[in-house]
């Protein structure tokens, strides 16, 4: 299982952040996987996935970048800069675009769990990732952002209430399947070995 060491000071400074960039990456993952968790996602996929599949078919290098960047269970680090409260989508995607090419390739190597395909041995990967996320934002996330933001903010309120009722361990145990507080400063983040 994958776990992080989280000391009390880190936990005390932790907070929930609504991030348009993170929501866009989550939508890219959904478009890529094509598997809906509920009927609302199914309708959204039916609307937006055909254009995404056409875009990937027209640009095999970016399609390979998405395959590698979303990896088998770990996203490439350059695609997931730490969220900052109040950061706009444009400011967030600029952080991806500014990633050094060697850092992007190193992160992709970790996410695929081995050597990168030769087609990804190039310096434009941060730019390609940023451009794709801008397209997903403009076409599939931004038109519905106000509603999405309200849902995410309501989730933050609900999780904050959980902290007051059961402490951080209760919240961490309920974040997603495979995530739970192990004690001794350890947070299990998934069930995979990395």
PDB file of N, CA and C in Angstrom, residues 34-89:
ATOM      1  N   UNK A  34     -13.292   6.896 -19.616  1.00  0.00           N
ATOM      2  CA  UNK A  34     -14.593   6.647 -20.219  1.00  0.00           C
ATOM      3  C   UNK A  34     -15.551   5.852 -19.366  1.00  0.00           C
ATOM      4  N   UNK A  35     -15.291   5.778 -18.062  1.00  0.00           N
ATOM      5  CA  UNK A  35     -16.131   4.987 -17.157  1.00  0.00           C
ATOM      6  C   UNK A  35     -16.829   5.943 -16.191  1.00  0.00           C
ATOM      7  N   UNK A  36     -18.159   5.963 -16.265  1.00  0.00           N
ATOM      8  CA  UNK A  36     -18.950   6.860 -15.425  1.00  0.00           C
ATOM      9  C   UNK A  36     -19.314   6.190 -14.112  1.00  0.00           C
ATOM     10  N   UNK A  37     -19.290   6.973 -13.029  1.00  0.00           N
ATOM     11  CA  UNK A  37     -19.665   6.449 -11.710  1.00  0.00           C
ATOM     12  C   UNK A  37     -21.153   6.636 -11.425  1.00  0.00           C
ATOM     13  N   UNK A  38     -21.812   7.500 -12.178  1.00  0.00           N
ATOM     14  CA  UNK A  38     -23.240   7.751 -11.962  1.00  0.00           C
ATOM     15  C   UNK A  38     -23.837   8.334 -13.247  1.00  0.00           C
ATOM     16  N   UNK A  39     -25.167   8.385 -13.339  1.00  0.00           N
ATOM     17  CA  UNK A  39     -25.818   8.841 -14.582  1.00  0.00           C
ATOM     18  C   UNK A  39     -25.425  10.252 -15.019  1.00  0.00           C
ATOM     19  N   UNK A  40     -25.166  11.152 -14.071  1.00  0.00           N
ATOM     20  CA  UNK A  40     -24.729  12.498 -14.444  1.00  0.00           C
ATOM     21  C   UNK A  40     -23.399  12.483 -15.163  1.00  0.00           C
ATOM     22  N   UNK A  41     -22.483  11.670 -14.685  1.00  0.00           N
ATOM     23  CA  UNK A  41     -21.196  11.525 -15.373  1.00  0.00           C
ATOM     24  C   UNK A  41     -21.390  10.878 -16.736  1.00  0.00           C
ATOM     25  N   UNK A  42     -22.289   9.924 -16.833  1.00  0.00           N
ATOM     26  CA  UNK A  42     -22.537   9.250 -18.112  1.00  0.00           C
ATOM     27  C   UNK A  42     -23.005  10.271 -19.147  1.00  0.00           C
ATOM     28  N   UNK A  43     -23.939  11.138 -18.760  1.00  0.00           N
ATOM     29  CA  UNK A  43     -24.433  12.163 -19.694  1.00  0.00           C
ATOM     30  C   UNK A  43     -23.303  13.109 -20.100  1.00  0.00           C
ATOM     31  N   UNK A  44     -22.469  13.492 -19.133  1.00  0.00           N
ATOM     32  CA  UNK A  44     -21.347  14.388 -19.426  1.00  0.00           C
ATOM     33  C   UNK A  44     -20.373  13.701 -20.380  1.00  0.00           C
ATOM     34  N   UNK A  45     -20.051  12.437 -20.122  1.00  0.00           N
ATOM     35  CA  UNK A  45     -19.156  11.697 -21.012  1.00  0.00           C
ATOM     36  C   UNK A  45     -19.736  11.570 -22.415  1.00  0.00           C
ATOM     37  N   UNK A  46     -21.024  11.249 -22.498  1.00  0.00           N
ATOM     38  CA  UNK A  46     -21.653  11.112 -23.813  1.00  0.00           C
ATOM     39  C   UNK A  46     -21.550  12.408 -24.608  1.00  0.00           C
ATOM     40  N   UNK A  47     -21.589  13.530 -23.907  1.00  0.00           N
ATOM     41  CA  UNK A  47     -21.486  14.831 -24.567  1.00  0.00           C
ATOM     42  C   UNK A  47     -20.059  15.157 -24.984  1.00  0.00           C
ATOM     43  N   UNK A  48     -19.079  14.899 -24.109  1.00  0.00           N
ATOM     44  CA  UNK A  48     -17.721  15.413 -24.316  1.00  0.00           C
ATOM     45  C   UNK A  48     -16.685  14.389 -24.779  1.00  0.00           C
ATOM     46  N   UNK A  49     -16.922  13.119 -24.541  1.00  0.00           N
ATOM     47  CA  UNK A  49     -15.889  12.133 -24.882  1.00  0.00           C
ATOM     48  C   UNK A  49     -15.646  11.977 -26.388  1.00  0.00           C
ATOM     49  N   UNK A  50     -16.670  12.025 -27.246  1.00  0.00           N
ATOM     50  CA  UNK A  50     -16.374  11.882 -28.680  1.00  0.00           C
ATOM     51  C   UNK A  50     -15.355  12.899 -29.196  1.00  0.00           C
ATOM     52  N   UNK A  51     -15.479  14.155 -28.781  1.00  0.00           N
ATOM     53  CA  UNK A  51     -14.517  15.175 -29.213  1.00  0.00           C
ATOM     54  C   UNK A  51     -13.132  14.878 -28.641  1.00  0.00           C
ATOM     55  N   UNK A  52     -13.072  14.409 -27.409  1.00  0.00           N
ATOM     56  CA  UNK A  52     -11.787  14.067 -26.797  1.00  0.00           C
ATOM     57  C   UNK A  52     -11.119  12.924 -27.568  1.00  0.00           C
ATOM     58  N   UNK A  53     -11.894  11.897 -27.899  1.00  0.00           N
ATOM     59  CA  UNK A  53     -11.319  10.765 -28.645  1.00  0.00           C
ATOM     60  C   UNK A  53     -10.831  11.196 -30.029  1.00  0.00           C
ATOM     61  N   UNK A  54     -11.567  12.090 -30.683  1.00  0.00           N
ATOM     62  CA  UNK A  54     -11.107  12.620 -31.980  1.00  0.00           C
ATOM     63  C   UNK A  54      -9.804  13.400 -31.816  1.00  0.00           C
ATOM     64  N   UNK A  55      -9.739  14.204 -30.758  1.00  0.00           N
ATOM     65  CA  UNK A  55      -8.530  15.000 -30.494  1.00  0.00           C
ATOM     66  C   UNK A  55      -7.331  14.076 -30.252  1.00  0.00           C
ATOM     67  N   UNK A  56      -7.527  13.008 -29.485  1.00  0.00           N
ATOM     68  CA  UNK A  56      -6.431  12.072 -29.211  1.00  0.00           C
ATOM     69  C   UNK A  56      -6.028  11.306 -30.471  1.00  0.00           C
ATOM     70  N   UNK A  57      -6.979  10.940 -31.304  1.00  0.00           N
ATOM     71  CA  UNK A  57      -6.662  10.237 -32.550  1.00  0.00           C
ATOM     72  C   UNK A  57      -5.871  11.130 -33.499  1.00  0.00           C
ATOM     73  N   UNK A  58      -6.142  12.434 -33.464  1.00  0.00           N
ATOM     74  CA  UNK A  58      -5.460  13.376 -34.356  1.00  0.00           C
ATOM     75  C   UNK A  58      -4.067  13.747 -33.851  1.00  0.00           C
ATOM     76  N   UNK A  59      -3.773  13.474 -32.596  1.00  0.00           N
ATOM     77  CA  UNK A  59      -2.489  13.864 -32.017  1.00  0.00           C
ATOM     78  C   UNK A  59      -1.938  12.709 -31.165  1.00  0.00           C
ATOM     79  N   UNK A  60      -1.319  11.714 -31.813  1.00  0.00           N
ATOM     80  CA  UNK A  60      -0.864  10.527 -31.083  1.00  0.00           C
ATOM     81  C   UNK A  60       0.170  10.815 -29.998  1.00  0.00           C
ATOM     82  N   UNK A  61       0.974  11.862 -30.155  1.00  0.00           N
ATOM     83  CA  UNK A  61       1.968  12.178 -29.118  1.00  0.00           C
ATOM     84  C   UNK A  61       1.249  12.639 -27.843  1.00  0.00           C
ATOM     85  N   UNK A  62       0.253  13.503 -28.000  1.00  0.00           N
ATOM     86  CA  UNK A  62      -0.492  13.959 -26.822  1.00  0.00           C
ATOM     87  C   UNK A  62      -1.288  12.810 -26.222  1.00  0.00           C
ATOM     88  N   UNK A  63      -1.811  11.925 -27.058  1.00  0.00           N
ATOM     89  CA  UNK A  63      -2.523  10.749 -26.540  1.00  0.00           C
ATOM     90  C   UNK A  63      -1.579   9.885 -25.708  1.00  0.00           C
ATOM     91  N   UNK A  64      -0.367   9.697 -26.177  1.00  0.00           N
ATOM     92  CA  UNK A  64       0.632   8.935 -25.426  1.00  0.00           C
ATOM     93  C   UNK A  64       1.006   9.656 -24.128  1.00  0.00           C
ATOM     94  N   UNK A  65       1.093  10.984 -24.188  1.00  0.00           N
ATOM     95  CA  UNK A  65       1.371  11.786 -22.999  1.00  0.00           C
ATOM     96  C   UNK A  65       0.265  11.597 -21.952  1.00  0.00           C
ATOM     97  N   UNK A  66      -0.985  11.588 -22.380  1.00  0.00           N
ATOM     98  CA  UNK A  66      -2.098  11.371 -21.445  1.00  0.00           C
ATOM     99  C   UNK A  66      -2.002   9.971 -20.846  1.00  0.00           C
ATOM    100  N   UNK A  67      -1.771   8.969 -21.680  1.00  0.00           N
ATOM    101  CA  UNK A  67      -1.618   7.594 -21.170  1.00  0.00           C
ATOM    102  C   UNK A  67      -0.520   7.535 -20.103  1.00  0.00           C
ATOM    103  N   UNK A  68       0.612   8.143 -20.402  1.00  0.00           N
ATOM    104  CA  UNK A  68       1.737   8.103 -19.469  1.00  0.00           C
ATOM    105  C   UNK A  68       1.482   8.987 -18.253  1.00  0.00           C
ATOM    106  N   UNK A  69       0.952  10.164 -18.467  1.00  0.00           N
ATOM    107  CA  UNK A  69       0.766  11.123 -17.379  1.00  0.00           C
ATOM    108  C   UNK A  69      -0.237  10.678 -16.343  1.00  0.00           C
ATOM    109  N   UNK A  70      -1.256   9.946 -16.788  1.00  0.00           N
ATOM    110  CA  UNK A  70      -2.254   9.453 -15.846  1.00  0.00           C
ATOM    111  C   UNK A  70      -1.846   8.105 -15.289  1.00  0.00           C
ATOM    112  N   UNK A  71      -0.858   7.487 -15.897  1.00  0.00           N
ATOM    113  CA  UNK A  71      -0.220   6.290 -15.371  1.00  0.00           C
ATOM    114  C   UNK A  71      -1.166   5.185 -14.953  1.00  0.00           C
ATOM    115  N   UNK A  72      -0.628   4.257 -14.229  1.00  0.00           N
ATOM    116  CA  UNK A  72      -1.404   3.108 -13.762  1.00  0.00           C
ATOM    117  C   UNK A  72      -2.064   3.385 -12.425  1.00  0.00           C
ATOM    118  N   UNK A  73      -1.635   4.343 -11.709  1.00  0.00           N
ATOM    119  CA  UNK A  73      -2.211   4.628 -10.402  1.00  0.00           C
ATOM    120  C   UNK A  73      -1.598   5.865  -9.780  1.00  0.00           C
ATOM    121  N   UNK A  74      -0.756   6.536 -10.526  1.00  0.00           N
ATOM    122  CA  UNK A  74      -0.064   7.710 -10.003  1.00  0.00           C
ATOM    123  C   UNK A  74       0.049   8.723 -11.132  1.00  0.00           C
ATOM    124  N   UNK A  75      -0.445   9.925 -10.920  1.00  0.00           N
ATOM    125  CA  UNK A  75      -0.322  10.972 -11.933  1.00  0.00           C
ATOM    126  C   UNK A  75       1.093  11.534 -11.921  1.00  0.00           C
ATOM    127  N   UNK A  76       1.587  11.890 -13.077  1.00  0.00           N
ATOM    128  CA  UNK A  76       2.893  12.542 -13.157  1.00  0.00           C
ATOM    129  C   UNK A  76       2.843  13.833 -12.340  1.00  0.00           C
ATOM    130  N   UNK A  77       3.857  14.038 -11.510  1.00  0.00           N
ATOM    131  CA  UNK A  77       3.852  15.171 -10.580  1.00  0.00           C
ATOM    132  C   UNK A  77       3.701  16.521 -11.274  1.00  0.00           C
ATOM    133  N   UNK A  78       4.286  16.704 -12.447  1.00  0.00           N
ATOM    134  CA  UNK A  78       4.207  18.019 -13.083  1.00  0.00           C
ATOM    135  C   UNK A  78       2.774  18.369 -13.492  1.00  0.00           C
ATOM    136  N   UNK A  79       1.905  17.363 -13.603  1.00  0.00           N
ATOM    137  CA  UNK A  79       0.495  17.612 -13.940  1.00  0.00           C
ATOM    138  C   UNK A  79      -0.332  18.007 -12.721  1.00  0.00           C
ATOM    139  N   UNK A  80       0.222  17.842 -11.536  1.00  0.00           N
ATOM    140  CA  UNK A  80      -0.541  18.073 -10.309  1.00  0.00           C
ATOM    141  C   UNK A  80       0.201  19.002  -9.348  1.00  0.00           C
ATOM    142  N   UNK A  81       0.449  20.248  -9.764  1.00  0.00           N
ATOM    143  CA  UNK A  81       1.096  21.161  -8.813  1.00  0.00           C
ATOM    144  C   UNK A  81       0.190  21.341  -7.585  1.00  0.00           C
ATOM    145  N   UNK A  82       0.804  21.595  -6.444  1.00  0.00           N
ATOM    146  CA  UNK A  82       0.042  21.749  -5.206  1.00  0.00           C
ATOM    147  C   UNK A  82      -0.967  22.892  -5.376  1.00  0.00           C
ATOM    148  N   UNK A  83      -2.250  22.608  -5.103  1.00  0.00           N
ATOM    149  CA  UNK A  83      -3.269  23.659  -5.248  1.00  0.00           C
ATOM    150  C   UNK A  83      -3.026  24.819  -4.288  1.00  0.00           C
ATOM    151  N   UNK A  84      -3.347  25.999  -4.739  1.00  0.00           N
ATOM    152  CA  UNK A  84      -3.221  27.217  -3.937  1.00  0.00           C
ATOM    153  C   UNK A  84      -4.587  27.889  -3.919  1.00  0.00           C
ATOM    154  N   UNK A  85      -5.044  28.259  -2.727  1.00  0.00           N
ATOM    155  CA  UNK A  85      -6.341  28.915  -2.582  1.00  0.00           C
ATOM    156  C   UNK A  85      -6.413  30.157  -3.470  1.00  0.00           C
ATOM    157  N   UNK A  86      -7.492  30.283  -4.225  1.00  0.00           N
ATOM    158  CA  UNK A  86      -7.733  31.465  -5.037  1.00  0.00           C
ATOM    159  C   UNK A  86      -7.016  31.486  -6.376  1.00  0.00           C
ATOM    160  N   UNK A  87      -6.246  30.449  -6.703  1.00  0.00           N
ATOM    161  CA  UNK A  87      -5.521  30.420  -7.967  1.00  0.00           C
ATOM    162  C   UNK A  87      -6.500  30.141  -9.103  1.00  0.00           C
ATOM    163  N   UNK A  88      -6.470  30.956 -10.124  1.00  0.00           N
ATOM    164  CA  UNK A  88      -7.359  30.761 -11.274  1.00  0.00           C
ATOM    165  C   UNK A  88      -6.886  29.569 -12.098  1.00  0.00           C
ATOM    166  N   UNK A  89      -7.748  29.103 -12.981  1.00  0.00           N
ATOM    167  CA  UNK A  89      -7.341  28.024 -13.881  1.00  0.00           C
ATOM    168  C   UNK A  89      -6.117  28.458 -14.686  1.00  0.00           C
TER     169      UNK A  89
END
